[in-house]
Short mmCIF file of C-alpha atoms (C1' of nucleotides) in Angstrom, two decimals:
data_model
loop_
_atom_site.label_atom_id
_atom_site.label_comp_id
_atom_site.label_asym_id
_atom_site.label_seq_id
_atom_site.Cartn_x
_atom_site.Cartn_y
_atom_site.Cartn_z
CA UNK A 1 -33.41 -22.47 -10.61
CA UNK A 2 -33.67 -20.08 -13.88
CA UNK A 3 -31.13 -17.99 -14.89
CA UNK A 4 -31.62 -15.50 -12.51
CA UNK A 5 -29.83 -13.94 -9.30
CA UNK A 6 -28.45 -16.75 -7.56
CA UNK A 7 -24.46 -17.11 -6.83
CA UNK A 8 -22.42 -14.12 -5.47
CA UNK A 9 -20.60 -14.47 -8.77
CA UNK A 10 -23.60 -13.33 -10.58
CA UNK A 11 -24.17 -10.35 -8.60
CA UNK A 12 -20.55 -9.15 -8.82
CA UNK A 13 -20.79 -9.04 -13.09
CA UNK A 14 -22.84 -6.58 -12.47
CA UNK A 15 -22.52 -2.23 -13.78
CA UNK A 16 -22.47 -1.19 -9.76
CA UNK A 17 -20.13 -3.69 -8.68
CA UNK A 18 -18.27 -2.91 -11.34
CA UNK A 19 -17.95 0.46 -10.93
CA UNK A 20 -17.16 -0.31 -7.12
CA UNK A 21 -14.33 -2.51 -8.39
CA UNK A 22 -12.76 -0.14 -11.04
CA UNK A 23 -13.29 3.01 -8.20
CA UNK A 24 -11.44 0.82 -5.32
CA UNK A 25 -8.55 0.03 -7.71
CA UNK A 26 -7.96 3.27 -8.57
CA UNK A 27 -8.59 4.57 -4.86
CA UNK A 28 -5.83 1.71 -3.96
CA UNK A 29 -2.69 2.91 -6.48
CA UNK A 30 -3.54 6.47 -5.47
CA UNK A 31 -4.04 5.85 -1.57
CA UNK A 32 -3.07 2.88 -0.88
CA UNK A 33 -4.86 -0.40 0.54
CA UNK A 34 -5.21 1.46 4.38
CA UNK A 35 -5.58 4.84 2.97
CA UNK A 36 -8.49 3.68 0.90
CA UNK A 37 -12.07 4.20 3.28
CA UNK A 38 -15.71 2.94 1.78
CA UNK A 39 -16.37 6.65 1.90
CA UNK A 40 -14.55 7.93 -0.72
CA UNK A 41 -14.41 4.80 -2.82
CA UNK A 42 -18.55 4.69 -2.65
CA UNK A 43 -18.38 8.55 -3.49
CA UNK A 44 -16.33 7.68 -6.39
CA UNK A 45 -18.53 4.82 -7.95
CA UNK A 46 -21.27 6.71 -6.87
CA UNK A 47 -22.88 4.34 -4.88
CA UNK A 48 -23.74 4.71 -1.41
CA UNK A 49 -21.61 3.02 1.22
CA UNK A 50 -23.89 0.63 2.41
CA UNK A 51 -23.79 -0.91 -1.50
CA UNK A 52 -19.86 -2.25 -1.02
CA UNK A 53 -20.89 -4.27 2.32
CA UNK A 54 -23.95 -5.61 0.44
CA UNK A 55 -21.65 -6.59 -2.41
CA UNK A 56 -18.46 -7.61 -0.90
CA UNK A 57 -19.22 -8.18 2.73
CA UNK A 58 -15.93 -6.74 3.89
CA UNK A 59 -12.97 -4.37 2.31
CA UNK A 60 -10.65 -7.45 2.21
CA UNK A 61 -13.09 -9.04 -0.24
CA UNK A 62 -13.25 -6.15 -2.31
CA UNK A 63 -9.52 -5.91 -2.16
CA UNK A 64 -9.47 -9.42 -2.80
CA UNK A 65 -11.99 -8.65 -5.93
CA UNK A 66 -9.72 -6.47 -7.14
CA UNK A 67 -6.69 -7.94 -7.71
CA UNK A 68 -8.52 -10.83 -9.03
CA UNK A 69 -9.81 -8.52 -11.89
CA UNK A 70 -6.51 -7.16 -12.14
CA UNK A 71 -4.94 -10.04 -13.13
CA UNK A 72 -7.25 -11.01 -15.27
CA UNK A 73 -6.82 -7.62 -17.74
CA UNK A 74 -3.16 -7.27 -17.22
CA UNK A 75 -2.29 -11.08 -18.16
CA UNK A 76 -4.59 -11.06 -21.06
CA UNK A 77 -2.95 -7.82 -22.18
CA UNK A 78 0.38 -9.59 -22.47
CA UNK A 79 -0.59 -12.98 -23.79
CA UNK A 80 -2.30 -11.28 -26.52
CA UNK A 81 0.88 -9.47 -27.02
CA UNK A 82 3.52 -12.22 -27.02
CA UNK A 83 1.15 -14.10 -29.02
CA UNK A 84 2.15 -11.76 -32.20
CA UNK A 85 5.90 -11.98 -31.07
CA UNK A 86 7.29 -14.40 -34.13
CA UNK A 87 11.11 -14.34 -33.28
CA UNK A 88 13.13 -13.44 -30.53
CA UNK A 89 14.00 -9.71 -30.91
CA UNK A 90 10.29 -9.54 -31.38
CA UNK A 91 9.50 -11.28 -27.46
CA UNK A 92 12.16 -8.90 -26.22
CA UNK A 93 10.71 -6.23 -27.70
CA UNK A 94 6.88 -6.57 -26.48
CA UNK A 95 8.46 -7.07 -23.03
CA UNK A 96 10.46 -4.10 -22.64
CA UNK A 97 7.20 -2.20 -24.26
CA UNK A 98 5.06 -3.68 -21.71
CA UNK A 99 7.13 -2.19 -18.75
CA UNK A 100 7.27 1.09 -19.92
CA UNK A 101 3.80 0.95 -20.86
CA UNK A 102 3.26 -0.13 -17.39
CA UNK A 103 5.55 2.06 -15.69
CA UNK A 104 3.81 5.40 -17.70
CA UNK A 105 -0.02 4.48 -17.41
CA UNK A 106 -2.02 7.56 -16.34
CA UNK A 107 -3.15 7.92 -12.81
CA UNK A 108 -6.18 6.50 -12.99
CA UNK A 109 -4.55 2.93 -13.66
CA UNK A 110 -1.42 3.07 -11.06
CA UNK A 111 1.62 0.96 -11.68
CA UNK A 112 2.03 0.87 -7.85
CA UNK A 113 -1.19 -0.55 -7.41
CA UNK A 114 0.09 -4.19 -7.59
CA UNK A 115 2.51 -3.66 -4.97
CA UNK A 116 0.26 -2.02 -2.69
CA UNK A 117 -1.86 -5.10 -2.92
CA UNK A 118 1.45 -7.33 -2.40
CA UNK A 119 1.64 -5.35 1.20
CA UNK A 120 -2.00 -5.36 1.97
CA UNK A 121 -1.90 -9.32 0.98
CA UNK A 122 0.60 -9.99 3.77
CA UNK A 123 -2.31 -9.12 6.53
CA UNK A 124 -5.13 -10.63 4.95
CA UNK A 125 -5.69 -14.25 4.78
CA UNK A 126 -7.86 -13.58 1.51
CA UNK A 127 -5.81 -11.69 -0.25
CA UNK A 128 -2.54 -14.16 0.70
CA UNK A 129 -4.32 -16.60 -1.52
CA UNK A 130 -5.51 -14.02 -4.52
CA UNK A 131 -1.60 -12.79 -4.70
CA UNK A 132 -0.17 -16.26 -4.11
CA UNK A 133 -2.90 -17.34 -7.23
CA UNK A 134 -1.78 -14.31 -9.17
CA UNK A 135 2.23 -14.92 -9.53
CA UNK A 136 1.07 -18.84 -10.10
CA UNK A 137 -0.92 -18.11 -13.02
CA UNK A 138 1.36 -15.80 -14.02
CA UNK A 139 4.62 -18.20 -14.15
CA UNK A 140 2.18 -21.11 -15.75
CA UNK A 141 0.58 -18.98 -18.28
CA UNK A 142 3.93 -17.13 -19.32
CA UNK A 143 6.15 -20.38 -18.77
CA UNK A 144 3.46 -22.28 -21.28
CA UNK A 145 3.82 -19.16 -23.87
CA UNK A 146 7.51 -19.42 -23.92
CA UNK A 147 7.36 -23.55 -24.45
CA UNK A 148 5.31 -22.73 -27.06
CA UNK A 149 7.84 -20.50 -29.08
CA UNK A 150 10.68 -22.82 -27.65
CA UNK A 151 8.60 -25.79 -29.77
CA UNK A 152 8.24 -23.11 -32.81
CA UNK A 153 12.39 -22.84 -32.87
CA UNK A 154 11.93 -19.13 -32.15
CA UNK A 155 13.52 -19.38 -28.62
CA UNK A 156 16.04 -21.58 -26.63
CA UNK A 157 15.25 -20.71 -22.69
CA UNK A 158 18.25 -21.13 -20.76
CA UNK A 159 16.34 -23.27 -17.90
CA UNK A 160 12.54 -24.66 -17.27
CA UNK A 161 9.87 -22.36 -19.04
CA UNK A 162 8.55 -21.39 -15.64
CA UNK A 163 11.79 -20.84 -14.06
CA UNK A 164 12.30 -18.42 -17.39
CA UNK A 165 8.88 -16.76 -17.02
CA UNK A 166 9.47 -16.13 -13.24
CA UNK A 167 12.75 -14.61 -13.81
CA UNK A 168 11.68 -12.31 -16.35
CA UNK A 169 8.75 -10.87 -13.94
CA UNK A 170 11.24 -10.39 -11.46
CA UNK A 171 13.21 -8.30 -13.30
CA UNK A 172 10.26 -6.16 -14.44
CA UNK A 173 9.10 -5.93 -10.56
CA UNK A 174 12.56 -4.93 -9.67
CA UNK A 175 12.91 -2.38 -12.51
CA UNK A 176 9.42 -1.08 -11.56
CA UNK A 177 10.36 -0.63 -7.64
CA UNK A 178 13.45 1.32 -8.45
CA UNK A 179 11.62 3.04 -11.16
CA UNK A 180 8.39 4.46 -8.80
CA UNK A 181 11.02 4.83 -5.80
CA UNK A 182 12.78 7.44 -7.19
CA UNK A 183 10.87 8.74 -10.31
CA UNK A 184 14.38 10.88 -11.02
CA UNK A 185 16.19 7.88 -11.99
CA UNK A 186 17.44 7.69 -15.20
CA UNK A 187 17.10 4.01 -15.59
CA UNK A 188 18.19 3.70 -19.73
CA UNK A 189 21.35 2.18 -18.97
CA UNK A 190 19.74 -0.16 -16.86
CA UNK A 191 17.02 -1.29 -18.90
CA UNK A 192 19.63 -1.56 -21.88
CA UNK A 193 21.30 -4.05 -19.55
CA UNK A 194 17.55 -5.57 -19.13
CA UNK A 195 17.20 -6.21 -22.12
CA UNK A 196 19.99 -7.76 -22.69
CA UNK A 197 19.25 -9.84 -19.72
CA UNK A 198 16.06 -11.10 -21.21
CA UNK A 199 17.88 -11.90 -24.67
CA UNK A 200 20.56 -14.01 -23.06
CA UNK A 201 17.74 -16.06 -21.16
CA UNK A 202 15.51 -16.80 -24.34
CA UNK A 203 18.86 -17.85 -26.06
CA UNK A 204 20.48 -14.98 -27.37
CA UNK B 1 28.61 24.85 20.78
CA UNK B 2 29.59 21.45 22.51
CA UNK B 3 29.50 18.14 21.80
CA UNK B 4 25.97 18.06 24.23
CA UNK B 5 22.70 17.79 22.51
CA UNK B 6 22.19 19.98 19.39
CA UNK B 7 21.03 18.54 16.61
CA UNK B 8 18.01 16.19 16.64
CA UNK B 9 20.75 13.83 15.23
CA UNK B 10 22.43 13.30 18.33
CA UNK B 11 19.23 12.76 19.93
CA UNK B 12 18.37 9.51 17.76
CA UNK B 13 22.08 8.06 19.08
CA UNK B 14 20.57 7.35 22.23
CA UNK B 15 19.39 3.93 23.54
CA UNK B 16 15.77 4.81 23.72
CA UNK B 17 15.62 6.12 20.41
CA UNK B 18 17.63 3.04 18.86
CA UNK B 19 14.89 0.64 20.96
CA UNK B 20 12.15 2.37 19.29
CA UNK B 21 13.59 2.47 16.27
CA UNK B 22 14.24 -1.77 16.33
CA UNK B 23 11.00 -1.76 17.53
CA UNK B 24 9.05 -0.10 15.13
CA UNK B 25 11.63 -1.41 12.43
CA UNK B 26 9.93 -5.41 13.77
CA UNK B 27 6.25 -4.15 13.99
CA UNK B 28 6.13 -3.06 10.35
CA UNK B 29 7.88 -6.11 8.99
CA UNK B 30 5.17 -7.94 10.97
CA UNK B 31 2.00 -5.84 10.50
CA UNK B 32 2.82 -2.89 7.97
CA UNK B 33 3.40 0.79 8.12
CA UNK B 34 -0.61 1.51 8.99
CA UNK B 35 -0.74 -1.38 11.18
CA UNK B 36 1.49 -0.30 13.41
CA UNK B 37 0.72 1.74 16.30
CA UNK B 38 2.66 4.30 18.63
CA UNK B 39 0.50 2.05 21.07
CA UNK B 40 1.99 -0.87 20.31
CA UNK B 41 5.61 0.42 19.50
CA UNK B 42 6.05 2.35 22.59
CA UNK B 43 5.03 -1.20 24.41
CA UNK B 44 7.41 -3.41 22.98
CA UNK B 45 10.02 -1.17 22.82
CA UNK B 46 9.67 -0.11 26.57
CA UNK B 47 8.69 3.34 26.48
CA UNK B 48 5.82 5.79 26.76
CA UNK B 49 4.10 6.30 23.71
CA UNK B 50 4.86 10.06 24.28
CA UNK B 51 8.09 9.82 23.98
CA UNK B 52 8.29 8.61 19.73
CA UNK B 53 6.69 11.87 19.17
CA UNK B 54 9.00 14.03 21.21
CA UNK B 55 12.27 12.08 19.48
CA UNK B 56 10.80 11.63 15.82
CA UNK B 57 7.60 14.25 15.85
CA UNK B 58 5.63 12.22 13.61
CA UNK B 59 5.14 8.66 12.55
CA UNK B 60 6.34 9.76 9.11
CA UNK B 61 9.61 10.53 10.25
CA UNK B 62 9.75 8.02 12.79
CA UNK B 63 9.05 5.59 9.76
CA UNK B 64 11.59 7.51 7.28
CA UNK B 65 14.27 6.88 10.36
CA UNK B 66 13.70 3.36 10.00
CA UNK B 67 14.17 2.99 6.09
CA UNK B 68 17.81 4.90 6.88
CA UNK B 69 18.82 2.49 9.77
CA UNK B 70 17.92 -0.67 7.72
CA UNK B 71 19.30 0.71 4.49
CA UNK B 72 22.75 1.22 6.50
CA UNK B 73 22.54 -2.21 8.09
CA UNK B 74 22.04 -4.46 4.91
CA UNK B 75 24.05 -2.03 2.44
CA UNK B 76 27.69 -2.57 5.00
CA UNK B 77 26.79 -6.55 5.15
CA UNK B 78 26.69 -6.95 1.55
CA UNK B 79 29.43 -5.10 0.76
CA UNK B 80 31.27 -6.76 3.54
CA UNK B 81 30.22 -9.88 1.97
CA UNK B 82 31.42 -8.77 -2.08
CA UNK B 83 34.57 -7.48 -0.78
CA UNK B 84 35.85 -10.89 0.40
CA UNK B 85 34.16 -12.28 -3.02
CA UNK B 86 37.62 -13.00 -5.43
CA UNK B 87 36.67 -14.87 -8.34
CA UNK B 88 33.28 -14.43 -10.29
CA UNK B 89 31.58 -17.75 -8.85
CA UNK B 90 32.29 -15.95 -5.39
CA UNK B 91 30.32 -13.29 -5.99
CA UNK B 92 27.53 -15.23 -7.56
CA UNK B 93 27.56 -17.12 -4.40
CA UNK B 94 27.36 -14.41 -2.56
CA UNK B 95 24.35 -12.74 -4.13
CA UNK B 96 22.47 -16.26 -3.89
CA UNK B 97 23.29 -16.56 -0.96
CA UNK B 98 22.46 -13.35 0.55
CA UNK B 99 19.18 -13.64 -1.25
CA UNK B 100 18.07 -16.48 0.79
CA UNK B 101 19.43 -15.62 4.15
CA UNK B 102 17.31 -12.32 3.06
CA UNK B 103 14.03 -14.93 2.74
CA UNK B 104 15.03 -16.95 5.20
CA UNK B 105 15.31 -14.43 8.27
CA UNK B 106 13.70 -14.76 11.41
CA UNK B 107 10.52 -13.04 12.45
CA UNK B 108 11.83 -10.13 14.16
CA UNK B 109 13.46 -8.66 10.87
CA UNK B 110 10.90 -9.78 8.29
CA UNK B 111 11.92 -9.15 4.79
CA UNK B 112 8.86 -7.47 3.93
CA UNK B 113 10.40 -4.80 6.00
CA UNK B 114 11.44 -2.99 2.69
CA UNK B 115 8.42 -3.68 0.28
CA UNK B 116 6.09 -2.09 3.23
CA UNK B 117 8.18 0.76 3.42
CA UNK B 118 8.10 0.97 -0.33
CA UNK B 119 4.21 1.13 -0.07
CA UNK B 120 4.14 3.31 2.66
CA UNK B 121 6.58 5.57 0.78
CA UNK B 122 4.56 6.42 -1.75
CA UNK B 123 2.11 8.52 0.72
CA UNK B 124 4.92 10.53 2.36
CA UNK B 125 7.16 12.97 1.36
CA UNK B 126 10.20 12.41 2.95
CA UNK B 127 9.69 7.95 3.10
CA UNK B 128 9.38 8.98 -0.46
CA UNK B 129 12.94 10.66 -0.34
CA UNK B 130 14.24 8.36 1.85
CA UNK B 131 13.86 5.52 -0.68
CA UNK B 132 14.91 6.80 -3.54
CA UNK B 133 18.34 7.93 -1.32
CA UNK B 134 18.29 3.93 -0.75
CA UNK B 135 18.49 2.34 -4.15
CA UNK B 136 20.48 5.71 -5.57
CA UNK B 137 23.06 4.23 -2.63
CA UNK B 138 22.68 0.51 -3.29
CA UNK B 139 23.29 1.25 -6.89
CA UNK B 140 25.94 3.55 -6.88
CA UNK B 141 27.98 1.47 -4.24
CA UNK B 142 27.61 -2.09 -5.67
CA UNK B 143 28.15 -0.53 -8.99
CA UNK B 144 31.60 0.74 -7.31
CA UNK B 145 32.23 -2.54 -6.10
CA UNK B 146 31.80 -4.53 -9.43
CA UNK B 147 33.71 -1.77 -10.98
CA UNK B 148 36.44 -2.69 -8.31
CA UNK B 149 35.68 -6.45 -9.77
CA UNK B 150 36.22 -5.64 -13.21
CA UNK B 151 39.77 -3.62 -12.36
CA UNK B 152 40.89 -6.71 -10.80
CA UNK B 153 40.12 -8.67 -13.73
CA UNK B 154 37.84 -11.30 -11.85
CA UNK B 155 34.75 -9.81 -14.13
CA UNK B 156 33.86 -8.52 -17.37
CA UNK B 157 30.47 -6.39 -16.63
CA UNK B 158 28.08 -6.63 -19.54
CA UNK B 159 26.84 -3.32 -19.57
CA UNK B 160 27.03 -0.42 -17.01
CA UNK B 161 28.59 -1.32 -13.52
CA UNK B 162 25.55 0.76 -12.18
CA UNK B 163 23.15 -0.54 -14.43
CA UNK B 164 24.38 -4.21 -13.75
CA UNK B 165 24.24 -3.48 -10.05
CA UNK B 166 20.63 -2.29 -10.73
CA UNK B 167 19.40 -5.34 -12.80
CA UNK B 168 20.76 -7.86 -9.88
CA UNK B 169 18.89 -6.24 -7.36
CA UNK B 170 15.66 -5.86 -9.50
CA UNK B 171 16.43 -9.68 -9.81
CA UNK B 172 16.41 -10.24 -6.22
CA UNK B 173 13.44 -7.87 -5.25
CA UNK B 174 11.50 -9.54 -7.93
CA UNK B 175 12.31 -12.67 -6.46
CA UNK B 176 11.43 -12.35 -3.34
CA UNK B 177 8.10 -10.30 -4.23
CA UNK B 178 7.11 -13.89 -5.60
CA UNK B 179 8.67 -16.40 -2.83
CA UNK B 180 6.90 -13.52 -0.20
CA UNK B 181 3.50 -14.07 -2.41
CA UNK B 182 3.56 -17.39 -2.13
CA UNK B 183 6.01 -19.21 0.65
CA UNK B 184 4.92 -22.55 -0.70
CA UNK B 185 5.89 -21.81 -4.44
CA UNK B 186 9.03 -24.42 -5.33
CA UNK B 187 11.52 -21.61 -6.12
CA UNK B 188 14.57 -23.56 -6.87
CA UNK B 189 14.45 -23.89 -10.21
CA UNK B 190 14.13 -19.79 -10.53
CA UNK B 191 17.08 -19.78 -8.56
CA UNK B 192 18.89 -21.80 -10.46
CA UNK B 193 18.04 -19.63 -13.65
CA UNK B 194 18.39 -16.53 -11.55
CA UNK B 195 22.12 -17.93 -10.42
CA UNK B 196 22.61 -18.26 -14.26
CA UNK B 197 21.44 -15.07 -14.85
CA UNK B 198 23.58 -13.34 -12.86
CA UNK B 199 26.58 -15.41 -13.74
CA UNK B 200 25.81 -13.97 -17.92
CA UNK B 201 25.48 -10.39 -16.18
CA UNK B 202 29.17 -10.61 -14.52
CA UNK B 203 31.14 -11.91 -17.92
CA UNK B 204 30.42 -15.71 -17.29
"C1'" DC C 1 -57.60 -3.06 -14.17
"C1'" DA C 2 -56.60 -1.31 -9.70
"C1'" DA C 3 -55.10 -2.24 -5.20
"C1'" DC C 4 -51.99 -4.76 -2.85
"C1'" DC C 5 -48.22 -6.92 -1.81
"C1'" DC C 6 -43.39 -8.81 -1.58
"C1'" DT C 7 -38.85 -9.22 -2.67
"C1'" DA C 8 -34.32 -7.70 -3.68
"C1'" DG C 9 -31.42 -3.93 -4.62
"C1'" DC C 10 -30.03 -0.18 -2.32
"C1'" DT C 11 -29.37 3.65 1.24
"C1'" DG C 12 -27.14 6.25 4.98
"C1'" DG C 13 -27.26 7.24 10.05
"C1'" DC C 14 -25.24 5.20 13.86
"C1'" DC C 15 -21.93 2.72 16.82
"C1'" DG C 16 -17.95 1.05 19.01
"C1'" DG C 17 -13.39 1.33 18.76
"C1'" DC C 18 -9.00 2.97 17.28
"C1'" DC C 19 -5.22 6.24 16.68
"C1'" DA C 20 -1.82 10.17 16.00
"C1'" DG C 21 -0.82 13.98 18.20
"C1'" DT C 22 -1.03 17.35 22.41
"C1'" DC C 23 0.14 19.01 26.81
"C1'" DA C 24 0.60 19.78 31.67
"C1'" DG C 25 3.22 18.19 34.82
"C1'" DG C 26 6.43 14.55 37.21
"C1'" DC C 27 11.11 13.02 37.86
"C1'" DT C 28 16.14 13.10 38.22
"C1'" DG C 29 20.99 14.08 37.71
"C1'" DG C 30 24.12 17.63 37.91
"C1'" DC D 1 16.90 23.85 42.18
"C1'" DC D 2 16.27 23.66 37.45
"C1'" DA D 3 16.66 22.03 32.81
"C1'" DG D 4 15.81 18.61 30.06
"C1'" DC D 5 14.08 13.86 29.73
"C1'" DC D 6 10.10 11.51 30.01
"C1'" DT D 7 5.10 10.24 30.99
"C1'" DG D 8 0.23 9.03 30.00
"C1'" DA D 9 -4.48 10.97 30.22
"C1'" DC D 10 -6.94 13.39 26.97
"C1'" DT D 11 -8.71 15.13 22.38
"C1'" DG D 12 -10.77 15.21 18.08
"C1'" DG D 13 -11.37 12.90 14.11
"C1'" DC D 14 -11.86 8.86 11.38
"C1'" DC D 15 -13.40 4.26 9.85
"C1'" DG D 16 -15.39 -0.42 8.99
"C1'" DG D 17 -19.30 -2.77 9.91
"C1'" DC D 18 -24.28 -2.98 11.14
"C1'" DC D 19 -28.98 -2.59 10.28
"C1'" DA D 20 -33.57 -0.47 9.94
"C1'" DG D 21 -35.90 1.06 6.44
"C1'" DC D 22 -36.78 2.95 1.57
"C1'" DT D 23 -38.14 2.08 -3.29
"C1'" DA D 24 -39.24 0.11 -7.72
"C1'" DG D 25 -41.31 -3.17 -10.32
"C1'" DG D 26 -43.14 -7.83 -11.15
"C1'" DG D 27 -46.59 -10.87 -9.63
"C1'" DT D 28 -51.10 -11.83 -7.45
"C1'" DT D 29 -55.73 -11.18 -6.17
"C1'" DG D 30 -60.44 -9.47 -6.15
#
DNA sequence: CAACCCTAGCTGGCCGGCCAGTCAGGCTGG
DNA sequence: CCAGCCTGACTGGCCGGCCAGCTAGGGTTG
């Protein structure tokens, strides 16, 4: 009962699960969920196949694993961010920076990745849950940000915080489809109008 | 140079190739682009598995075929829908309400339908074409229509007609990315703020 | 201190099954 | 009778999961 091995949590914190982790993401945004085999994503971490079973007992935990971790860095990212933001223009601001930071992150770190995992989530119990978990945290954690600033006079949501939060991801999903369907798009106009969207529902 | 078989166009008007078409159009919504077989297609849609590849060739453009035929389908309802739509609450209702018969569909036309196409698209060539031709439609003729609005005085568009057209459906998609994520998430206060949302969009 | 474990992390060949695409030929209406 | 629609057995390749065994290093024993 030391401090030793003991939990599958333990094992996963480790530098070859890690690796395993970081390799499937990126094999995921590139390849997709399906497209992704233990093959290539082993290669990659440079680990032998065998290693991801060991660790994660089946793809759909891995996948699972790696939205999870996902989550984690991207929400942190943006709390950290909107933390800073001390008046309104400000919020707008970091969120219209965080999408097109999002939409223009190099290939290792795909912007489609998320919504591959939305797909893959729809045939995997697991995952179901992880996703479901994701957009929850994400409303709460967002939603408690913005009651924060509405408490600090900086903002006046037009609804409930959560109902704000949700709204605003929305909009950034939607922009982001359009955006990866059709790379061509010349979507200033529209995230002018986004902006202005956002504004209007913090009180502007 | 008759009006007899020419084009592989004329081919696809046929009954067989519209079954397999609804067919594979249902087995995606239900179990994704990669999860669906010519097995399993050909099965439910009554017809030998050989003959998807001798109308479509591949399951790319089989798949690509599908995104155009549902594209056509929900872009005529909608716009059936707007035109009727003659005062600015109208049209709010009718994007609402759209919205949730969207969510609220039966199993055989899943709204997923679009989001795994989207995922799928980003592997192929021409699904990738084929969905970028989709929102560059969706935009440009529901921008026309609120444009229409705005001549007739019922709106006052707070930005681009395009644009605006854009940042409602980037609303909706959004939207239903997070009711799809998690069915048991209370969504109606989002809608309400969505509602409100759209209503500041239009002039209200 | 050396010989001997013994465990836990790790490896990779193998298996059973699946799947898109091919093709040789059957069928039928004109 | 034949052209074009249609069929389904077959092919070759791929993939997730399984598992028998390797290895390193800490502990134990003589």
């Amino acid at each position: 009962m030391d401090a030793s091995v003991r939990t599958p949590e333990r094992k996963l914190a480790g530098d070859k699960a890690q690796r395993i982790i970081a390799a499937m993401r990126s094999s995921v945004g590139a390849r997709g969920a399906s497209g992704s085999t233990f093959d290539q994503v082993a290669q990659e971490a440079g680990v032998s196949r065998g290693l991801l079973h060991y660790y994660f007992g089946s793809k759909e935990r891995l996948l699972a694993e790696v939205v999870r971790h996902d989550c984690d860095l991207r929400l942190a990212a943006l709390e950290q961010q909107l933390a800073r933001a001390d008046s309104l223009e400000a919020i707008v601001d970091v969120l219209v920076t965080s999408l097109e930071a999002f939409l223009d992150q190099d290939e290792s770190d795909d912007p489609a990745l998320i919504y591959e995992m939305f797909s893959a989530s729809r045939h995997h119990e697991e995952m179901q849950t992880e996703m479901a978990e994701l957009y929850r945290r994400v409303r709460e954690q967002v939603g408690a940000a913005l009651r924060e600033k509405e408490h600090e006079g900086i903002v006046a949501l037009r609804g409930d915080a959560e109902a704000v939060a949700s709204i605003l991801f929305a909009l950034a999903d939607g922009m982001a489809l359009q955006r990866l369907s059709d790379p061509g798009w010349d979507s200033r106009e529209a995230f002018a109008a986004g902006a202005l969207t956002a504004r209007y529902l913090l009180g502007g």
